[in-house]
Structure formats: C-alpha cells, structure tokens
Amino acid sequence: MDDAVAVVLFAAVTAYAVFGGADFGAGFWDLVAGGAARGARPRALVDHAIGPVWEANHVWLIFALVVLWTAFPEAFASITLTLFVPLTLVALGIVLRGASFAFRKSLFRTSQQRVLGAIFAFSSVLVPYCMGAIAGAIASGRVPAGGKAGDPWTSWVNPTSIVGGVLAVTVGAYLAAVYLIWDARRLADDSLVEYFRRRAVVVAVVAGAVALVGIFVLRSDSRYVFDGLTSRALPLVVLSALCGIGSLVLLLRRSPRNARVLAAGAVASIVWAWGVAQWPYILPTSLKVSAAAAPSATLTSVLVVFGVAAVVILPSLAFLYVLDQRSLLPEEGVDSRPSARTG
C-alpha cells in the first residue's frame, strides 16, 4: 500500500512539473521580453495564456505536500527541517508572484505596473530554482532520516542542487515557450509564433546542455541516483531524451502541433526516472519508502481521498483547460486578446 501512495505522490509531482513548470516558465519570458514597448505583445500573450489557469496549476503542489506530510511524516519532517530556507523562499515567491500578477492588471500607473511586473518575473525564476535545488538536496542524500535537520545551507547549495535549480528554470522556460507557440497560433499571431519558436529552440539546446553537465555532476555527487538512472531508470531517461529531441525537431521544421505533447512527455519521463532511480528510498540512502510510511489506516484514507478526487476534481480541471484552449473563459474575451500581427 505504501508503494501505491508513493506512486500517487510522484504523479502529483509530475503534474506540477508539467503544468506549474510551464506557468513559471511563462514568467521567465516575461522577465526577458525587453522594455515596456518591445515586450508589450509577448507579455500580453503570457497574461492571456496563464491568466485563467495559473491558480489551478498550483493545486498539484498543495496536493503533493498534503500527501507527503500525511503518508510519509518522517520524510516530511526531515525535508522541512533541513530545507526550510529554500522552502521559505518558495512560499514567499509564490505569494509575491500571485499577488503581483493579479494586482498589476488593476493599476494604471506605468511605474507601479513595472514594479509588480518585476516581482512577478523575478519570482517566476526564484521559485523553480529553489524547487530544483530542493530536489537536488533530496537526490544527493543531504536530507537525513529520523525527522532530523541537516545542514541548512550546504544541503541545497551544492553541485547537484545547483544543476537541479538551473535545469528546473530552463525546462520550465522550454515548456512555456512551446505552450505559448500554441497560444499564439490559436490567436492567429504569426509573428509571436515565430518569436516563441526561436526561443523554444534556443532554450531546448540550453536545457540539453545543462542535463549533459548534470550527468557528470550526479556521477560524482549523487552516486546512488546516478547508478539508478543508468540502470533501472534508463528506459525512462531514454524516453525523455527521445521526446525532447522529437519536440525540437518539430520546432525546427515549424510543425509545433505535437511538440507540446512531446515536451510534456520529456519532463514527465525525467521526473519518473528520478523516482525510479532512488527507489526504494524516499530519502536516499537513509530512509526507505516502507520505513517512512504512515500506518496502513492512514495510507488507506489517502488512497480513498485520491480516488474521490480523481472522480470529482480531475474532470473539473480537464474541463477548465478545454475551455481555456477554446477561448471560452471570461478572461479571454476578444477585447482582452493581444493584437494579432503577421509582420
């Protein structure tokens, strides 16, 4: 039963990586869009794309945290005690990001809009970096078992965490660029399609380079996970690479229709590869999933609640995304769309 709950936990982490990662990546493109005049249209597309769904994208983070502290309390205690600094930065960044994104739309002064826009963009980079650093801390075995606190700084400031943080930012930016291509096509804005296509190609190459560097970092700094990635999780690593290459090829051929599916598949595959690589440990190599699991009654309750949520919540989320893609949500009226240009 503990294995089933662990699968549920990683499913939530995967969903957050795919949806939340793209959400943060959109903020990255807001950050690098340029000055007020130059970046107006890309930023308008970013607002249009994530405005109706950004809150829903973060449901997965809440769900993952609830499952972790309910089903694996010892691991939750160790992680939060050791990594309270990056976790605090994550919480602060999410709050500031959401508030600035919502409030900047209701302000009329350009100076105020710029301040809130800068907070939104900076938080969109800070949060995924810290999350990637947290994943690196766990993967490299720097979080001790027993609900004890490890070093509050070296636990997440180390080679594996740095690579994890940079990779999280670049992968999120890649996902967002691919998704924004689709949104620009939906709005018949050919110039923005090409704008984000070029950026998606560049950041895909950067993400691939970071991943390549990560191989050598993991080999020296996170040996247990490295051995797992090169053995039992190798098929998932290969699948992720093939999806990433396939998505890049479609972008180079200017056929992005299935590129976003392959991009999401690349991210989902590598998240699952991480989980398989460190199995059966939830905290390599000190705490196994079976040892960290809560009593069976608690695990049963978690699975029952997940079953109810799958029946009630997942269709609602799917319906929300369908409405968004068909431009049927109130926030996506014709007047709110970025102007379409083909020049």
Coordinates of C-alpha atoms in Angstrom, one line a residue, residues 73 81 116 136 163 172 186 203 218 231 256 260 266 270 306 317:
P73 CA 5.5 12.2 8.0
L81 CA 13.7 21.0 9.0
L116 CA 4.8 44.5 -9.9
G136 CA 18.9 18.0 -5.7
V163 CA 22.3 21.8 -11.5
G172 CA 10.1 25.4 -17.4
R186 CA -4.7 30.0 -31.6
V203 CA 16.3 27.1 -24.6
L218 CA 25.4 13.2 -10.4
S231 CA 20.3 1.0 -14.8
P256 CA 4.7 22.5 -33.5
R260 CA 3.9 20.4 -26.7
A266 CA 10.1 14.7 -21.8
I270 CA 12.6 12.5 -16.3
F306 CA -7.3 10.3 -4.0
L317 CA -9.5 20.6 -14.2

